[in-house]
CSV table of C-alpha atoms in Angstrom, one decimal:
chain,number,residue,atom,x,y,z
A,1,MET,CA,18.8,-9.3,6.8
A,2,ALA,CA,19.1,-13.0,7.3
A,3,ALA,CA,15.4,-13.6,6.6
A,4,CYS,CA,15.7,-17.4,7.1
A,5,ILE,CA,17.4,-17.2,10.4
A,6,LEU,CA,15.0,-14.6,11.5
A,7,ARG,CA,12.2,-16.8,10.5
A,8,GLN,CA,13.5,-19.7,12.4
A,9,LEU,CA,14.1,-17.6,15.4
A,10,SER,CA,10.8,-15.9,15.1
A,11,ARG,CA,9.1,-19.2,14.9
A,12,GLY,CA,11.1,-20.4,17.9
A,13,ILE,CA,10.5,-17.2,19.7
A,14,GLY,CA,6.9,-17.2,18.8
A,15,PHE,CA,6.3,-20.5,20.6
A,16,ALA,CA,8.5,-19.5,23.5
A,17,ALA,CA,6.7,-16.2,23.8
A,18,LYS,CA,3.4,-17.9,23.7
A,19,PHE,CA,4.5,-20.2,26.5
A,20,TYR,CA,6.0,-17.4,28.7
A,21,GLY,CA,3.2,-14.9,27.9
A,22,GLY,CA,5.8,-12.6,26.2
A,23,THR,CA,3.3,-11.5,23.6
A,24,VAL,CA,2.2,-8.5,25.6
A,25,SER,CA,5.2,-6.5,24.7
A,26,ARG,CA,4.3,-6.6,21.1
A,27,LEU,CA,0.7,-5.5,21.4
A,28,THR,CA,-0.5,-2.0,21.8
A,29,HIS,CA,-1.8,-1.0,25.2
A,30,GLY,CA,-5.4,-1.2,24.2
A,31,GLU,CA,-5.0,-4.7,22.8
A,32,ALA,CA,-3.0,-5.8,25.8
A,33,ALA,CA,-5.7,-4.6,28.1
A,34,ALA,CA,-8.3,-6.5,25.9
A,35,VAL,CA,-6.2,-9.6,25.9
A,36,ALA,CA,-5.5,-9.4,29.6
A,37,THR,CA,-9.2,-9.3,30.4
A,38,GLU,CA,-10.1,-12.2,28.2
A,39,THR,CA,-10.2,-15.3,30.4
A,40,ARG,CA,-13.2,-17.2,29.3
A,41,PRO,CA,-12.1,-20.6,28.0
A,42,THR,CA,-14.9,-20.8,25.4
A,43,VAL,CA,-13.8,-17.6,23.5
A,44,ARG,CA,-11.2,-18.0,20.9
A,45,LYS,CA,-8.2,-15.8,21.6
A,46,PHE,CA,-6.3,-13.9,18.9
A,47,ASP,CA,-2.6,-14.8,18.7
A,48,ALA,CA,-0.9,-11.8,17.2
A,49,ILE,CA,2.5,-13.4,16.7
A,50,GLN,CA,1.1,-16.5,14.9
A,51,HIS,CA,-1.0,-14.1,12.8
A,52,SER,CA,2.0,-12.1,11.8
A,53,GLN,CA,4.1,-15.2,11.1
A,54,LEU,CA,1.5,-16.6,8.9
A,55,THR,CA,0.9,-13.4,6.9
A,56,ASP,CA,4.7,-13.0,6.5
A,57,PHE,CA,5.1,-16.5,5.2
A,58,GLY,CA,2.1,-16.0,2.9
A,59,LYS,CA,3.8,-12.9,1.4
A,60,TYR,CA,7.1,-14.9,1.2
A,61,VAL,CA,5.5,-17.6,-0.9
A,62,ALA,CA,3.7,-15.1,-3.1
A,63,GLU,CA,7.0,-13.3,-3.6
A,64,CYS,CA,9.0,-16.4,-4.5
A,65,LEU,CA,6.4,-17.8,-6.9
A,66,PRO,CA,4.6,-14.9,-8.5
A,67,LYS,CA,4.0,-17.0,-11.7
A,68,TYR,CA,1.5,-19.2,-10.0
A,69,VAL,CA,0.2,-17.6,-6.8
A,70,GLN,CA,-3.1,-15.8,-7.5
A,71,LYS,CA,-4.2,-15.0,-3.9
A,72,VAL,CA,-3.1,-15.6,-0.3
A,73,GLN,CA,-5.6,-15.6,2.5
A,74,LEU,CA,-6.0,-16.4,6.2
A,75,THR,CA,-9.1,-18.4,7.0
A,76,SER,CA,-10.6,-18.6,10.4
A,77,GLY,CA,-7.9,-16.5,11.9
A,78,ASP,CA,-5.1,-19.0,11.7
A,79,GLU,CA,-5.2,-21.1,8.5
A,80,LEU,CA,-3.0,-20.0,5.7
A,81,GLU,CA,-4.3,-20.7,2.2
A,82,VAL,CA,-2.4,-20.2,-1.0
A,83,LEU,CA,-4.6,-20.1,-4.1
A,84,ILE,CA,-2.7,-21.0,-7.3
A,85,ALA,CA,-3.2,-21.4,-11.0
A,86,PRO,CA,-3.6,-25.0,-12.1
A,87,GLU,CA,-0.4,-24.9,-14.1
A,88,GLY,CA,1.6,-24.4,-10.9
A,89,ILE,CA,0.6,-27.5,-8.9
A,90,VAL,CA,3.9,-29.3,-9.1
A,91,PRO,CA,6.2,-26.3,-8.8
A,92,VAL,CA,4.3,-24.9,-5.8
A,93,LEU,CA,4.1,-28.2,-4.0
A,94,GLN,CA,7.8,-29.0,-4.7
A,95,PHE,CA,8.7,-25.5,-3.4
A,96,LEU,CA,6.8,-26.0,-0.2
A,97,LYS,CA,8.2,-29.5,0.3
A,98,ASP,CA,11.9,-28.8,-0.5
A,99,HIS,CA,12.6,-25.2,0.3
A,100,GLN,CA,14.6,-24.5,3.5
A,101,ASN,CA,12.1,-22.0,4.9
A,102,SER,CA,9.0,-24.1,4.3
A,103,GLN,CA,9.8,-27.9,4.5
A,104,PHE,CA,6.2,-29.0,4.3
A,105,ALA,CA,7.2,-32.6,3.8
A,106,ASN,CA,3.9,-34.1,4.9
A,107,LEU,CA,0.9,-34.2,2.6
A,108,VAL,CA,-2.0,-34.6,5.0
A,109,ASP,CA,-4.9,-34.7,2.5
A,110,ILE,CA,-6.1,-33.8,-0.9
A,111,ALA,CA,-9.7,-32.7,-0.9
A,112,GLY,CA,-12.1,-31.7,-3.6
A,113,MET,CA,-14.9,-29.2,-3.7
A,114,ASP,CA,-17.7,-28.8,-6.2
A,115,VAL,CA,-19.3,-25.4,-6.7
A,116,PRO,CA,-21.5,-25.8,-9.8
A,117,ALA,CA,-22.1,-22.1,-10.2
A,118,ARG,CA,-18.5,-21.4,-11.2
A,119,GLN,CA,-17.1,-22.0,-14.7
A,120,TYR,CA,-14.2,-24.0,-13.1
A,121,ARG,CA,-16.5,-25.9,-10.8
A,122,PHE,CA,-14.1,-28.2,-9.0
A,123,GLU,CA,-11.6,-27.0,-6.4
A,124,VAL,CA,-8.7,-29.3,-5.4
A,125,ILE,CA,-7.3,-28.6,-2.0
A,126,TYR,CA,-3.9,-29.8,-0.8
A,127,ASN,CA,-3.3,-29.7,3.0
A,128,LEU,CA,0.4,-29.8,4.0
A,129,LEU,CA,2.1,-30.1,7.3
A,130,SER,CA,5.6,-29.0,8.3
A,131,LEU,CA,7.1,-31.0,11.1
A,132,ARG,CA,10.2,-28.9,11.2
A,133,TYR,CA,8.3,-25.6,11.8
A,134,ASN,CA,5.1,-27.1,13.2
A,135,SER,CA,2.8,-25.3,10.9
A,136,ARG,CA,0.2,-26.1,8.2
A,137,ILE,CA,-0.7,-24.6,4.9
A,138,ARG,CA,-3.4,-25.2,2.3
A,139,VAL,CA,-2.9,-25.0,-1.4
A,140,LYS,CA,-6.0,-24.6,-3.6
A,141,THR,CA,-6.4,-24.9,-7.4
A,142,TYR,CA,-9.4,-25.2,-9.7
A,143,THR,CA,-10.5,-27.0,-12.8
A,144,ASP,CA,-13.6,-28.0,-14.7
A,145,GLU,CA,-15.0,-31.4,-15.7
A,146,LEU,CA,-12.7,-31.9,-18.7
A,147,THR,CA,-9.4,-30.1,-18.0
A,148,PRO,CA,-6.8,-32.4,-16.5
A,149,LEU,CA,-4.6,-31.4,-13.6
A,150,ASP,CA,-1.0,-32.4,-13.0
A,151,SER,CA,-0.6,-35.2,-10.5
A,152,ALA,CA,1.3,-34.4,-7.3
A,153,PHE,CA,2.6,-38.0,-7.3
A,154,SER,CA,6.1,-36.8,-8.4
A,155,VAL,CA,6.2,-34.6,-5.3
A,156,PHE,CA,4.3,-36.6,-2.7
A,157,LYS,CA,3.9,-40.4,-3.0
A,158,ALA,CA,0.9,-40.1,-0.7
A,159,ALA,CA,-1.0,-38.3,-3.5
A,160,ASN,CA,-1.6,-41.6,-5.2
A,161,TRP,CA,-4.7,-42.7,-3.5
A,162,TYR,CA,-6.0,-39.2,-2.7
A,163,GLU,CA,-6.0,-38.4,-6.4
A,164,ARG,CA,-7.7,-41.7,-7.2
A,165,GLU,CA,-10.4,-40.7,-4.7
A,166,ILE,CA,-10.9,-37.3,-6.3
A,167,TRP,CA,-11.1,-38.9,-9.7
A,168,ASP,CA,-13.6,-41.4,-8.5
A,169,MET,CA,-15.8,-38.9,-6.6
A,170,TYR,CA,-15.6,-35.8,-8.8
A,171,GLY,CA,-14.2,-36.9,-12.2
A,172,VAL,CA,-11.1,-34.7,-12.1
A,173,PHE,CA,-8.5,-36.3,-14.3
A,174,PHE,CA,-4.9,-36.2,-13.2
A,175,ALA,CA,-2.2,-36.3,-15.8
A,176,ASN,CA,1.0,-38.4,-15.2
A,177,HIS,CA,-0.7,-40.3,-12.4
A,178,PRO,CA,0.7,-43.9,-12.3
A,179,ASP,CA,-2.6,-45.7,-11.7
A,180,LEU,CA,-5.8,-43.6,-11.9
A,181,ARG,CA,-8.8,-45.8,-11.4
A,182,ARG,CA,-11.8,-46.0,-9.1
A,183,ILE,CA,-11.1,-46.6,-5.4
A,184,LEU,CA,-14.3,-46.3,-3.4
A,185,THR,CA,-17.2,-46.9,-5.8
A,186,ASP,CA,-18.4,-50.3,-6.9
A,187,TYR,CA,-16.8,-51.9,-9.9
A,188,GLY,CA,-19.3,-51.1,-12.6
A,189,PHE,CA,-20.5,-47.8,-11.0
A,190,GLU,CA,-21.3,-45.0,-13.3
A,191,GLY,CA,-21.2,-41.4,-12.2
A,192,HIS,CA,-19.2,-39.3,-9.8
A,193,PRO,CA,-21.0,-39.3,-6.4
A,194,PHE,CA,-19.6,-36.1,-4.8
A,195,ARG,CA,-20.8,-33.9,-7.5
A,196,LYS,CA,-23.6,-31.6,-6.5
A,197,ASP,CA,-25.8,-32.8,-9.3
A,198,PHE,CA,-25.6,-36.4,-8.2
A,199,PRO,CA,-28.6,-37.2,-6.1
A,200,LEU,CA,-28.4,-38.4,-2.5
A,201,SER,CA,-29.8,-41.8,-3.1
A,202,GLY,CA,-28.0,-42.3,-6.4
A,203,TYR,CA,-29.5,-43.5,-9.7
A,204,VAL,CA,-29.3,-47.3,-9.3
A,205,GLU,CA,-29.8,-49.8,-6.5
A,206,VAL,CA,-28.5,-53.4,-6.3
A,207,ARG,CA,-30.3,-56.5,-5.1
A,208,TYR,CA,-29.9,-60.2,-5.4
A,209,ASP,CA,-32.3,-61.7,-7.9
A,210,ASP,CA,-33.2,-65.3,-7.1
A,211,GLU,CA,-34.4,-66.1,-10.6
A,212,ARG,CA,-31.2,-65.0,-12.3
A,213,LYS,CA,-29.1,-66.1,-9.3
A,214,ARG,CA,-27.0,-63.0,-9.2
A,215,VAL,CA,-26.9,-59.5,-8.1
A,216,VAL,CA,-28.7,-57.1,-10.5
A,217,VAL,CA,-28.5,-53.4,-10.9
A,218,GLU,CA,-31.8,-51.6,-11.3
A,219,PRO,CA,-33.0,-48.0,-11.2
A,220,VAL,CA,-33.6,-46.9,-7.6
A,221,GLU,CA,-37.1,-47.0,-6.2
A,222,LEU,CA,-37.7,-45.1,-3.0
A,223,ALA,CA,-40.6,-46.2,-0.8
A,224,GLN,CA,-41.1,-42.6,0.2
A,225,GLU,CA,-40.6,-39.5,-1.8
A,226,PHE,CA,-37.5,-37.4,-0.9
A,227,ARG,CA,-38.1,-35.1,2.1
A,228,ARG,CA,-36.0,-32.1,2.6
A,229,PHE,CA,-35.5,-30.7,6.1
A,230,GLU,CA,-34.6,-27.1,6.4
A,231,LEU,CA,-32.1,-27.2,9.3
A,232,SER,CA,-31.3,-23.5,9.6
A,233,THR,CA,-33.7,-21.5,11.8
A,234,PRO,CA,-35.2,-18.2,10.6
A,235,TRP,CA,-34.3,-16.5,13.9
A,236,GLU,CA,-30.8,-15.1,14.8
A,237,GLN,CA,-29.0,-17.7,16.9
A,238,PHE,CA,-25.9,-15.9,18.2
A,239,PRO,CA,-26.6,-12.2,18.9
A,240,ASN,CA,-23.2,-11.9,20.7
A,241,PHE,CA,-21.3,-12.7,17.6
A,242,ARG,CA,-22.9,-10.4,15.0
A,243,ASP,CA,-19.6,-8.6,14.3
A,244,VAL,CA,-17.4,-11.6,13.8
A,245,PRO,CA,-14.8,-11.0,11.1
A,246,ALA,CA,-15.3,-12.6,7.6
A,247,ALA,CA,-14.3,-16.2,7.2
A,248,ALA,CA,-11.3,-15.5,5.0
A,249,GLU,CA,-9.0,-12.5,5.4
A,250,GLU,CA,-6.8,-11.7,2.4
A,251,VAL,CA,-3.1,-11.3,2.9
A,252,PRO,CA,-2.2,-8.2,0.8
A,253,VAL,CA,0.5,-9.2,-1.6
A,254,ASP,CA,2.0,-6.1,-3.3
A,255,PRO,CA,3.9,-7.1,-6.4
A,256,LYS,CA,5.5,-3.7,-6.7
A,257,GLU,CA,7.0,-3.9,-3.3
A,258,LYS,CA,10.6,-5.1,-3.5
A,259,LYS,CA,12.9,-5.5,-0.6
B,1,MET,CA,39.9,-32.6,11.7
B,2,ALA,CA,37.2,-33.9,14.0
B,3,SER,CA,37.4,-32.7,17.5
B,4,GLY,CA,35.6,-35.5,19.2
B,5,VAL,CA,34.0,-38.9,18.6
B,6,LEU,CA,31.3,-39.5,16.1
B,7,LYS,CA,27.9,-39.7,17.6
B,8,GLN,CA,26.4,-43.2,17.8
B,9,THR,CA,23.1,-42.6,16.1
B,10,THR,CA,21.0,-39.9,14.7
B,11,GLY,CA,18.0,-41.2,16.5
B,12,LEU,CA,16.0,-41.2,13.2
B,13,THR,CA,15.2,-44.4,11.4
B,14,GLY,CA,17.0,-44.8,8.1
B,15,LEU,CA,19.2,-41.8,8.6
B,16,ALA,CA,22.8,-43.0,9.1
B,17,VAL,CA,25.5,-41.0,10.8
B,18,VAL,CA,27.9,-39.3,8.4
B,19,ALA,CA,31.6,-39.0,9.3
B,20,ASN,CA,32.3,-35.8,7.2
B,21,PRO,CA,29.3,-33.5,7.3
B,22,HIS,CA,31.4,-30.4,6.8
B,23,HIS,CA,32.8,-31.6,3.5
B,24,LEU,CA,29.4,-32.8,2.2
B,25,LEU,CA,27.6,-29.6,3.3
B,26,SER,CA,30.1,-27.3,1.7
B,27,VAL,CA,30.0,-29.3,-1.5
B,28,LEU,CA,26.2,-29.2,-1.6
B,29,TYR,CA,26.0,-25.5,-0.7
B,30,GLY,CA,28.5,-24.8,-3.5
B,31,LYS,CA,26.4,-26.6,-6.0
B,32,ILE,CA,23.2,-24.8,-4.8
B,33,LEU,CA,24.9,-21.4,-5.1
B,34,ARG,CA,26.2,-22.2,-8.6
B,35,THR,CA,22.7,-23.3,-9.7
B,36,ILE,CA,21.2,-20.2,-8.2
B,37,GLN,CA,23.5,-17.9,-10.1
B,38,LYS,CA,21.8,-18.9,-13.3
B,39,MET,CA,18.6,-17.3,-12.2
B,40,PRO,CA,17.9,-13.6,-12.8
B,41,SER,CA,19.2,-11.4,-10.1
B,42,SER,CA,15.7,-9.9,-9.5
B,43,ALA,CA,14.2,-13.3,-8.6
B,44,ALA,CA,13.0,-13.4,-5.0
B,45,TYR,CA,13.6,-17.1,-4.7
B,46,ARG,CA,17.2,-16.6,-5.8
B,47,ASN,CA,17.9,-13.8,-3.3
B,48,TYR,CA,16.3,-15.5,-0.3
B,49,THR,CA,17.9,-18.9,-1.0
B,50,GLU,CA,21.3,-17.3,-1.6
B,51,GLU,CA,21.0,-15.5,1.8
B,52,ILE,CA,20.1,-18.7,3.6
B,53,ILE,CA,22.8,-20.8,2.0
B,54,LYS,CA,25.5,-18.2,2.4
B,55,VAL,CA,24.8,-17.9,6.1
B,56,ARG,CA,24.9,-21.6,6.5
B,57,ALA,CA,28.0,-22.0,4.4
B,58,GLU,CA,29.8,-19.4,6.6
B,59,ILE,CA,28.8,-21.2,9.7
B,60,VAL,CA,30.0,-24.5,8.2
B,61,LYS,CA,33.4,-23.0,7.2
B,62,ASN,CA,34.0,-21.4,10.6
B,63,THR,CA,32.8,-24.2,12.9
B,64,SER,CA,34.7,-27.4,13.2
B,65,ASP,CA,32.7,-29.1,15.9
B,66,VAL,CA,29.6,-30.9,14.6
B,67,LYS,CA,27.5,-30.3,17.7
B,68,GLU,CA,28.4,-26.6,17.6
B,69,LEU,CA,27.5,-26.5,13.9
B,70,GLU,CA,24.1,-28.0,14.6
B,71,ARG,CA,23.4,-25.6,17.4
B,72,LYS,CA,24.4,-22.5,15.4
B,73,ILE,CA,22.4,-23.3,12.3
B,74,GLY,CA,19.5,-24.5,14.5
B,75,CYS,CA,17.7,-26.6,12.0
B,76,GLY,CA,18.2,-30.2,13.2
B,77,GLN,CA,21.1,-32.6,13.0
B,78,ALA,CA,24.0,-32.5,10.5
B,79,GLU,CA,22.5,-35.4,8.6
B,80,GLU,CA,19.2,-33.6,8.4
B,81,LEU,CA,21.0,-30.5,7.2
B,82,ILE,CA,22.5,-32.6,4.4
B,83,GLN,CA,19.1,-33.9,3.4
B,84,GLN,CA,17.7,-30.4,3.4
B,85,ALA,CA,20.6,-29.2,1.2
B,86,GLU,CA,20.0,-32.1,-1.2
B,87,ASN,CA,16.3,-31.1,-1.4
B,88,GLU,CA,17.1,-27.5,-2.0
B,89,LEU,CA,19.5,-28.5,-4.8
B,90,VAL,CA,16.9,-30.6,-6.5
B,91,LEU,CA,14.4,-27.7,-6.1
B,92,ALA,CA,16.8,-25.1,-7.5
B,93,ARG,CA,17.5,-27.2,-10.5
B,94,LYS,CA,13.8,-27.7,-11.2
B,95,MET,CA,13.2,-24.0,-10.7
B,96,LEU,CA,15.6,-23.3,-13.5
B,97,THR,CA,13.1,-25.0,-15.9
B,98,TRP,CA,9.9,-23.7,-14.3
B,99,LYS,CA,11.0,-20.0,-14.0
B,100,PRO,CA,8.6,-19.1,-11.2
B,101,TRP,CA,9.8,-15.5,-11.1
B,102,GLU,CA,7.9,-14.6,-14.2
B,103,PRO,CA,4.6,-12.7,-13.8
B,104,LEU,CA,1.3,-14.4,-13.2
B,105,ILE,CA,0.6,-17.1,-15.8
B,106,THR,CA,-3.2,-17.3,-15.5
B,107,LYS,CA,-5.5,-14.7,-13.9
B,108,PRO,CA,-8.5,-16.2,-12.1
B,109,LEU,CA,-12.0,-15.4,-13.1
B,110,PRO,CA,-13.6,-12.7,-10.9
B,111,ASN,CA,-15.8,-15.2,-9.1
B,112,GLN,CA,-13.4,-18.0,-8.9
B,113,TRP,CA,-12.2,-17.5,-5.3
B,114,ALA,CA,-15.3,-15.7,-4.0
B,115,TRP,CA,-16.9,-17.3,-1.0
B,116,PRO,CA,-19.8,-17.5,-0.2
B,117,CYS,CA,-20.3,-18.2,-3.9
B,118,THR,CA,-22.3,-15.7,-5.8
B,119,LYS,CA,-22.9,-16.0,-9.6
């Protein structure tokens, strides 16, 4: 079966079908009835074709790169995430950028996340966009404070400043990066501000000292002690949405299944 | 050879019109297929890419008109197809060194991808 042509056609048909409302033929009667009655603009509608396209592509990536892909999941209904081992950053990104069926040539963002409870506390998240196929994908890896990651600079030139920012804010070192230095913090700043153990007001404050005629760095002195406001209410807020699906839905990737 | 005039422009900045897309595409597809042959036959990447490239190579062989070729393959202009083929060739050569068809290299810890995070 010409999987690629099918993919391109299904992607094309998917959008045409969405436009002409042709999705009804692919849904069961019950779902069609449910979709047909859902007209409220404030309720998110489930797009079965996009869902199936994303799950198929997730399985495709996992099948082509079994060495690196640990898990594939769909977040919030329509965001495909590929969770990979840290050794596979460059291969996976290169595959997604250059392969015919993916062509995610646009690196939108590299984000970081700190979860101190985990052994590998930092997550590095690459957001990619494909202009050819009009779709997005997220690639996530992990590391701890000391283990370096491979820089994505060889794949995407845009990764330059994004990785500098992650180094500055989290302390994640990127090997083979052309110029890894601080980008947002002050020149002599110590510490990595986005880490969860870095306090909100920081450790130091700066002021101009008239006697010494220069800016001095001193430990921070707050006029008021730190106040924490608990913003979540103890009462249930959305009784109509008790049975919403979980945030991330895993795409089952069966390694034994071969076409 | 060419059944019509060359188009004036691709409409994309920095992408020049090529006079002989069929020749370039067939050369590139041949190179990709030869690179792919070196991978194990069970590799999914090899099988899928082979499928795609063989279909496109067939279309290139049988269609002499450039516009018709672009329409049949359905993935952008001929110049863009050449770029995509170059990308795929670079990728295939790198895949030979990376060998992504091997089994999983590092298993994650049980709580690594759990969200909301629980210890």
